[in-house]
Structure formats: structure tokens, C-alpha cells
PDB file of C-alpha atoms in Angstrom:
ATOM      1  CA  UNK A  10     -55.202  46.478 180.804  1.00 74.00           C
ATOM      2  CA  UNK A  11     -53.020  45.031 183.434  1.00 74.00           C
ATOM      3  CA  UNK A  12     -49.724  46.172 181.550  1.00 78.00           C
ATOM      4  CA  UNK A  13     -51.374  49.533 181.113  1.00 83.00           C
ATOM      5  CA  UNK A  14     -52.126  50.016 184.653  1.00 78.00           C
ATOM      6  CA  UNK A  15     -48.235  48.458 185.363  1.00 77.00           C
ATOM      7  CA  UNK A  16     -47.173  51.687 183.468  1.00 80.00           C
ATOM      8  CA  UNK A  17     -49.337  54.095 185.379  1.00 80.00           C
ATOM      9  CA  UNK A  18     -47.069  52.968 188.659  1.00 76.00           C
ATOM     10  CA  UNK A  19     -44.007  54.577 189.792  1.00 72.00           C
ATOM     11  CA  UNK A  20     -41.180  53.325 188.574  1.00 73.00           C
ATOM     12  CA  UNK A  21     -39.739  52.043 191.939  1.00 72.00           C
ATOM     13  CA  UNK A  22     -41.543  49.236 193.053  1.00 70.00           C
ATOM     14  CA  UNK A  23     -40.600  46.706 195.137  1.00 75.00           C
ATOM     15  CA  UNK A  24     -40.054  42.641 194.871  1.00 78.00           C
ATOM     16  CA  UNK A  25     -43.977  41.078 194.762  1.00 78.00           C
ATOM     17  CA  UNK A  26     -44.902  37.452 194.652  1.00 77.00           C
ATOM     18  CA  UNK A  27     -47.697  36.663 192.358  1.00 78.00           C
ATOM     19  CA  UNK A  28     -48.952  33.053 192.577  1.00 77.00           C
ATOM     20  CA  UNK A  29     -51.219  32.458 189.292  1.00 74.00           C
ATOM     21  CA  UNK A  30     -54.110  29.865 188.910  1.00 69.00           C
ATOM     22  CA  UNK A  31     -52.248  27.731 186.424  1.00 65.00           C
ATOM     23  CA  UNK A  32     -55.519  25.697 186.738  1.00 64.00           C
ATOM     24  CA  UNK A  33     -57.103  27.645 183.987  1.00 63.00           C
ATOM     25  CA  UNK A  34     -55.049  28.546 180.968  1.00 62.00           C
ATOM     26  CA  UNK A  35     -56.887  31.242 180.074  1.00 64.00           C
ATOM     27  CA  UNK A  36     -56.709  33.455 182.823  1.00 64.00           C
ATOM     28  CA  UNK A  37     -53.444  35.365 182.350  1.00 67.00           C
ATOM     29  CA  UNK A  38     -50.262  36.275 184.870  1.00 74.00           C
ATOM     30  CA  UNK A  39     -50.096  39.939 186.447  1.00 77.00           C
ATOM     31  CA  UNK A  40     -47.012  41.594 185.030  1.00 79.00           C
ATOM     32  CA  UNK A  41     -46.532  43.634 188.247  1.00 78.00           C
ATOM     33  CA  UNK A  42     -44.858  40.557 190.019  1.00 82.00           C
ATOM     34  CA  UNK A  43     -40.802  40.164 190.314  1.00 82.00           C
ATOM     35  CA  UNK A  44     -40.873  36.588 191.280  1.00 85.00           C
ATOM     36  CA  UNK A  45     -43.960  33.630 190.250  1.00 81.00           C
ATOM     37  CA  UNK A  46     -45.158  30.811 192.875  1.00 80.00           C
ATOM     38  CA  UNK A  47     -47.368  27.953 191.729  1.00 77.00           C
ATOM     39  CA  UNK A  48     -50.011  25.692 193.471  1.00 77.00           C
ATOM     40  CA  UNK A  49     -52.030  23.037 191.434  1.00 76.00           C
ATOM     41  CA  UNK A  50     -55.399  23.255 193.774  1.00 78.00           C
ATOM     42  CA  UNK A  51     -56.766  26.586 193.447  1.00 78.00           C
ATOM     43  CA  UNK A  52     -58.927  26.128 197.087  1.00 80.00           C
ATOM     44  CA  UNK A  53     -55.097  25.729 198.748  1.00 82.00           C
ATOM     45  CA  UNK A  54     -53.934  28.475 196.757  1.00 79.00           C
ATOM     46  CA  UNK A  55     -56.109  31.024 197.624  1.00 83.00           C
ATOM     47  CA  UNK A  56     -56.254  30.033 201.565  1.00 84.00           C
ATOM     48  CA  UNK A  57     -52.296  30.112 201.474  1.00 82.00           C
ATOM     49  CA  UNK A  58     -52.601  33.859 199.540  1.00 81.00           C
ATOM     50  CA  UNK A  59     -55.425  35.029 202.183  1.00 87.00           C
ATOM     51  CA  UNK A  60     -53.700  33.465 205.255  1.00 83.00           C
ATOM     52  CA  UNK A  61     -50.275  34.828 204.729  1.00 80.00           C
ATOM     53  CA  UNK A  62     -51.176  38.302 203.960  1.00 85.00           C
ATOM     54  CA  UNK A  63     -50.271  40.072 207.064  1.00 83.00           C
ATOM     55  CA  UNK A  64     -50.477  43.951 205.266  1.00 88.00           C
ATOM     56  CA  UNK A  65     -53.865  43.594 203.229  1.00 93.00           C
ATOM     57  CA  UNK A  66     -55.121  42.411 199.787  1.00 94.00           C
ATOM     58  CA  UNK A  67     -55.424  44.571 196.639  1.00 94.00           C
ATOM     59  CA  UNK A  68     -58.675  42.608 194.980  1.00 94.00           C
ATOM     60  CA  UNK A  69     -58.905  43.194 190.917  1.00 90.00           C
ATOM     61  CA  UNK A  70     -61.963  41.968 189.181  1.00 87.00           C
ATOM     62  CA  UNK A  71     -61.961  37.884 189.010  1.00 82.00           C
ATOM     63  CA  UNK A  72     -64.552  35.487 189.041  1.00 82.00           C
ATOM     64  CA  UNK A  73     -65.380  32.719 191.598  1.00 83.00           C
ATOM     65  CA  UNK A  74     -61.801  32.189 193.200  1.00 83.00           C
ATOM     66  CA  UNK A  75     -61.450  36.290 193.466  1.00 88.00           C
ATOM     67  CA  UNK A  76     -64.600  36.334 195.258  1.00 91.00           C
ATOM     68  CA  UNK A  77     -63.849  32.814 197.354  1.00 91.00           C
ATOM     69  CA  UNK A  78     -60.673  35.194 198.452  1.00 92.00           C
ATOM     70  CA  UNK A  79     -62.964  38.001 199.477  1.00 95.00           C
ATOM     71  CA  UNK A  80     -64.859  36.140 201.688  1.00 94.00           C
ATOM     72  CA  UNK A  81     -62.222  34.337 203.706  1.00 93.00           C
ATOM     73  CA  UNK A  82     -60.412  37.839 204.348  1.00 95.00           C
ATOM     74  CA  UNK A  83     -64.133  39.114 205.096  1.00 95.00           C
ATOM     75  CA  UNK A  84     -63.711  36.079 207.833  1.00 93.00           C
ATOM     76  CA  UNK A  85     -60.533  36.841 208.967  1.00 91.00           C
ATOM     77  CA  UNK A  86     -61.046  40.505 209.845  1.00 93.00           C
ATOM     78  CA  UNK A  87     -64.479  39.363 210.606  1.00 93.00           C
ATOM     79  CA  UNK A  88     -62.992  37.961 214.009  1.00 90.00           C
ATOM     80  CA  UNK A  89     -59.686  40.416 213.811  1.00 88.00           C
ATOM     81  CA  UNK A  90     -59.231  41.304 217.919  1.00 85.00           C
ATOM     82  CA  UNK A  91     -58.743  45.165 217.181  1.00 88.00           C
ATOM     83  CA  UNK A  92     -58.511  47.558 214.759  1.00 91.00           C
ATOM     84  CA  UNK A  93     -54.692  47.048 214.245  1.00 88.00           C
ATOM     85  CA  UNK A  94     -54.651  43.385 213.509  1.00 87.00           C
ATOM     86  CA  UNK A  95     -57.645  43.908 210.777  1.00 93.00           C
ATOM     87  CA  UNK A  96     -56.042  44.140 207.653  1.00 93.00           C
ATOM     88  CA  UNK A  97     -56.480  46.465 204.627  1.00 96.00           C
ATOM     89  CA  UNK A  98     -59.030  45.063 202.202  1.00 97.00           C
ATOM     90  CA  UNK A  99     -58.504  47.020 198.505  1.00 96.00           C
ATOM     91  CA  UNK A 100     -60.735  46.992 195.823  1.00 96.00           C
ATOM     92  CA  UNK A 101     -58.998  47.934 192.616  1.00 93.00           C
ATOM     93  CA  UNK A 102     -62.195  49.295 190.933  1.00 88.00           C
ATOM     94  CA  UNK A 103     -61.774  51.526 187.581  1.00 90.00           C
ATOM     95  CA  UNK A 104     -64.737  50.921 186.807  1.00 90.00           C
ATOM     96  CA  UNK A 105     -66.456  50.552 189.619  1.00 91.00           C
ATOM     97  CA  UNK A 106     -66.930  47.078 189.153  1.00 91.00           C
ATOM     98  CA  UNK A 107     -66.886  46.420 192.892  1.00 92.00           C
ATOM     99  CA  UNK A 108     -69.417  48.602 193.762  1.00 92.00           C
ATOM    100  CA  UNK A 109     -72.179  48.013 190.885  1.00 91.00           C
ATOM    101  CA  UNK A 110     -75.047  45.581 190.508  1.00 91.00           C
ATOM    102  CA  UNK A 111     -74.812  43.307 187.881  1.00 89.00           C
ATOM    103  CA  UNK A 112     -77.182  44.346 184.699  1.00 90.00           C
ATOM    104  CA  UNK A 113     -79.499  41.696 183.308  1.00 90.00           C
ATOM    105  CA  UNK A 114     -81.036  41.890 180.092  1.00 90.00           C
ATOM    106  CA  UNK A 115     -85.075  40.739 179.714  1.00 91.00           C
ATOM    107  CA  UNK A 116     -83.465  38.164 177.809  1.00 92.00           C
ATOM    108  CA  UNK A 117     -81.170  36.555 180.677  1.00 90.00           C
ATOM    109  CA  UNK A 118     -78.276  38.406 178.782  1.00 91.00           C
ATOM    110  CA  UNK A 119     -75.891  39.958 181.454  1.00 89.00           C
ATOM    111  CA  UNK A 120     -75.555  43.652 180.164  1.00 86.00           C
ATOM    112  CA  UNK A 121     -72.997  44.839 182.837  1.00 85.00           C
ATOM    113  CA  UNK A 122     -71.301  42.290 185.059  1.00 87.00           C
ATOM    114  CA  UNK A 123     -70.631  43.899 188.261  1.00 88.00           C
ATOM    115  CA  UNK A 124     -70.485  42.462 192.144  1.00 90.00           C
ATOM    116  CA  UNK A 125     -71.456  45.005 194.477  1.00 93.00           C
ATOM    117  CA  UNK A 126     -69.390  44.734 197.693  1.00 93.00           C
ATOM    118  CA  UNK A 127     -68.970  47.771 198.816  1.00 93.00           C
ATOM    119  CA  UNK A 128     -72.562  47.908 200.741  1.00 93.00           C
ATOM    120  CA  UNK A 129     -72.693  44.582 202.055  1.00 94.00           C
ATOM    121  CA  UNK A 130     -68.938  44.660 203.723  1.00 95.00           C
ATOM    122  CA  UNK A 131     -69.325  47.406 205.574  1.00 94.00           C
ATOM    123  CA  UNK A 132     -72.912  45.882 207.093  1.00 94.00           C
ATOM    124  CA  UNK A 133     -70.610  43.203 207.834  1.00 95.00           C
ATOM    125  CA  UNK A 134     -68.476  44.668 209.843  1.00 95.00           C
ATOM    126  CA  UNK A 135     -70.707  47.159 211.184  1.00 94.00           C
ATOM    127  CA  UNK A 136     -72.206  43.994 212.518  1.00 92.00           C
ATOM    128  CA  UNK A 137     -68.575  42.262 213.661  1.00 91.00           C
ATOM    129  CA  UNK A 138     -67.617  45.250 215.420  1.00 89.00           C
ATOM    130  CA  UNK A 139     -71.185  46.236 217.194  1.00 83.00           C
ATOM    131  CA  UNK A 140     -69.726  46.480 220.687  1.00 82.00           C
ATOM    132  CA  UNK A 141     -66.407  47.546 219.341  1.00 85.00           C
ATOM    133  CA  UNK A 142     -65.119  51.418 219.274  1.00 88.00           C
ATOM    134  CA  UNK A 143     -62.953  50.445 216.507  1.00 92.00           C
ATOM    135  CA  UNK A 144     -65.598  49.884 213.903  1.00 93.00           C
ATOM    136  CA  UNK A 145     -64.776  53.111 211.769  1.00 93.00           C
ATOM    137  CA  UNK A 146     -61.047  52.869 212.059  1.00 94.00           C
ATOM    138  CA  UNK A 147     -61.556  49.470 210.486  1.00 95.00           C
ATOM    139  CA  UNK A 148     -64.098  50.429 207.580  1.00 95.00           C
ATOM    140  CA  UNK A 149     -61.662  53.062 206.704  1.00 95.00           C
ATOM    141  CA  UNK A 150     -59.455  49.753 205.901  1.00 96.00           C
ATOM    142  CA  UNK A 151     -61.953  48.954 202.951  1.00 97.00           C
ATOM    143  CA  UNK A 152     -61.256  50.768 200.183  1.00 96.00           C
ATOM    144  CA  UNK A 153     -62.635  50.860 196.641  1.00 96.00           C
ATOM    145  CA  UNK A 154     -60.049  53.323 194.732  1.00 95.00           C
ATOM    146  CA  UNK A 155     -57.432  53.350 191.739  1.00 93.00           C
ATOM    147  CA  UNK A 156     -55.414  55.992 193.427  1.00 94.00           C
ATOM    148  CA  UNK A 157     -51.867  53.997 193.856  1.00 91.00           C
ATOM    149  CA  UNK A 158     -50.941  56.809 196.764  1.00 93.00           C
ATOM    150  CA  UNK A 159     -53.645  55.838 198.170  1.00 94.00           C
ATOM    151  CA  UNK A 160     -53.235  52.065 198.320  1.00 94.00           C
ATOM    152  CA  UNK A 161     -49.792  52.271 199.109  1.00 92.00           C
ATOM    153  CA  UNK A 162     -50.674  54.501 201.909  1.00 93.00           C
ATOM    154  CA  UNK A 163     -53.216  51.976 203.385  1.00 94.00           C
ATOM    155  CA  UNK A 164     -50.562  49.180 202.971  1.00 92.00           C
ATOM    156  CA  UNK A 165     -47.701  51.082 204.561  1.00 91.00           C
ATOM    157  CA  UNK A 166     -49.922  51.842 207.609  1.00 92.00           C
ATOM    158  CA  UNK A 167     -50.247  48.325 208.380  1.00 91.00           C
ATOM    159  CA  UNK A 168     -46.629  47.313 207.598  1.00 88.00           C
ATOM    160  CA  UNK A 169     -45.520  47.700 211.621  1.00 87.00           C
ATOM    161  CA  UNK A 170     -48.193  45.232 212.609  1.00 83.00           C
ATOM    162  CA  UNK A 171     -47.708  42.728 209.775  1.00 83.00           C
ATOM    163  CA  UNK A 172     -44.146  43.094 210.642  1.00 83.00           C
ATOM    164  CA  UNK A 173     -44.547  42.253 214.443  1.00 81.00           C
ATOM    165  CA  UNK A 174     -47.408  39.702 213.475  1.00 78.00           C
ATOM    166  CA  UNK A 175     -44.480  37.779 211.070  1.00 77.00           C
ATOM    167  CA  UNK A 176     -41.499  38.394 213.247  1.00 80.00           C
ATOM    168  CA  UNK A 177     -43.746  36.882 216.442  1.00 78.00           C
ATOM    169  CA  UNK A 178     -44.662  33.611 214.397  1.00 75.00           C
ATOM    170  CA  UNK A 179     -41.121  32.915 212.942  1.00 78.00           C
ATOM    171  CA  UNK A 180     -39.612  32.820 215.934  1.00 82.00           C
ATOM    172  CA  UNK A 181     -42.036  30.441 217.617  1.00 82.00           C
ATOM    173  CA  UNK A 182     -43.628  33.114 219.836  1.00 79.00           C
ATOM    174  CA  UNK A 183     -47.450  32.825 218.081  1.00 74.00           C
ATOM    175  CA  UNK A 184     -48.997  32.809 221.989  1.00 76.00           C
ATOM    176  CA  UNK A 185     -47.974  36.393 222.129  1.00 75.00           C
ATOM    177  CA  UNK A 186     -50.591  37.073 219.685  1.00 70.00           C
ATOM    178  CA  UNK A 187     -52.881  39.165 220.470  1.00 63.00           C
ATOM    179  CA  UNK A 188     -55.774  37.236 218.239  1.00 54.00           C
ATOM    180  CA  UNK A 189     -55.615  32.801 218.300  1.00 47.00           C
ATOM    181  CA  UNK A 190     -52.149  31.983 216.630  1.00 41.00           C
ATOM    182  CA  UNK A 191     -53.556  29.704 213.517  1.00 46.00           C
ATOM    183  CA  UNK A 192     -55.319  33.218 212.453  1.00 51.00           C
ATOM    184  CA  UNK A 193     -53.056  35.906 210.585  1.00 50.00           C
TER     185      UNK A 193
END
């Protein structure tokens, strides 16, 4: 599916890290990625891949680490001081995966796996941003789509903030922050 969706794409894409769980054999590499990165403990993985992404997350369906990473960015714009500095949270969703109940048979058999986020997230941050007048301009943030102009869209309007976010912390000027420095 993954190369399928690769070919959907424009052709001109740029350089992308992907950093795999090589703790479980059988889930497989994303063939969008130029360049491959490697951690053995999945828990520092997935806080290093959450922590450093200044310009959002594009979720696809995953099991418990996926959803372990959807919950620490859920924290992280959770406390996010403004609208700018909360960062695009993507759902991938073809099949609407993200926004569907899970299915169980009478049986216990699961007849359509599914994790619905899309409710529960924006109660979230309805309830994060209850005194804020940014609450809508960050919910717009939180998208469930396959539209690629879409995404990149989202992604591109954060890119000046990321940018000033990075630039601020590599040169040893994190106080200038406008959120606490050990946050993104």
C-alpha cells in the first residue's frame, strides 16, 4: 500500500528521515524516506521522533507505538503557548481508520479495527485552549485527509516557526522561546 501511495506523490519530493522500529521484524520500512535512522528502544525512539518535530506529524495506521506517538504530540500541543507554536497533527486516513470505532463481533472477533481520534482530540483541545482565542486556529491543525496538497499545505504553514523554533535552540538561545525550552 505504502509503495502505492509513494506513487500517487509528486515526483519532487524532498530528503525525509524515516527512523523504523527495527524492534519488530515484521513491521516494514516506509519507502518514502531518502535517508534511514535506527534506535533499539522503541519508548526513546518515538519521544526523539515526537520531540524533534518542529513542523507536525503525518500519523498512518500503527498499533501501540503509533498511538504512544499520538498522545505525547496530543501533550505537547496540549500545553503549546499559542496557536503558532502548536504543531500540525495529520492523520493519513484512506480509510477512515482514524475516525471509526472499532467493530466487534458477538464472538470477541474484531470485524473492523479502527481508533477513533478524531472526536476525542478536538474535546481535548477544546478543553486546553478554554480561555484561549486560538482554539479554532489550532483544531484546524488536526487533520484527517489523504489529499497530499493538503498536507503539504498544513506543513509548509508551519515551516517559519519550526524554522525560528530550530534556528533559536542551535544557537543556544532556547530562553527566547516563547513556550519552556525542553518543549519543542
Amino acid at each position: 500500500m505504502a509503495l502505492a501511495a509513494r506513487d500517487l506523490c509528486p515526483s519532487q519530493r524532498g530528503a525525509s528521515l524515516a527512523i523504523p522500529t527495527w524492534r519488530y521484524g515484521q513491521e516494514p520500512t516506509t519507502p518514502f524516506a531518502t535517508v534511514y535512522a535506527k534506535y533499539f528502544q522503541n519508548s526513546i525512539r518515538e519521544e526523539a521522533l515526537v520531540a524533534q518535530s518542529l513542523a507536525g506529524i503525518v500519523f498512518a495506521r500503527g498499533g501501540g507505538g503509533t498511538l504512544r506517538e499520538i498522545f505525547q504530540d496530543v501533550e505537547e500541543n496540549y500545553y503549546a503557548a499559542n496557536a503558532a507554536q502548536f504543531t500540525p497533527m495529520i492523520f493519513f486516513d484512506p480509510d477512515a481508520y482514524w475516525q471509526n470505532d472499532v467493530e466487534v463481533d458477538p464472538d470477541g472477533t474484531v470485524g473492523r479495527r479502527a481508533v477513533k481520534l478524531d472526536q476525542v482530540l478536538s474535546r481535548i483541545f477544546v478543553l486546553a485552549r478554554a480561555k484561549s482565542r486560538d482554539t479554532q486556529e489550532c483544531l484546524a491543525k488536526v487533520r484527517f485527509t489523504i489529499d497530499f496538497d493538503e498536507i503539504v499545505e498544513l506543513l509548509r504553514a508551519q515551516a517559519d516557526t519550526s524554522k525560528r523554533r530550530l534556528t533559536l535552540m542551535l544557537e543556544g538561545r532556547a530562553a527566547e522561546l516563547p513556550a519552556a525550552p525542553w518543549s519543542r
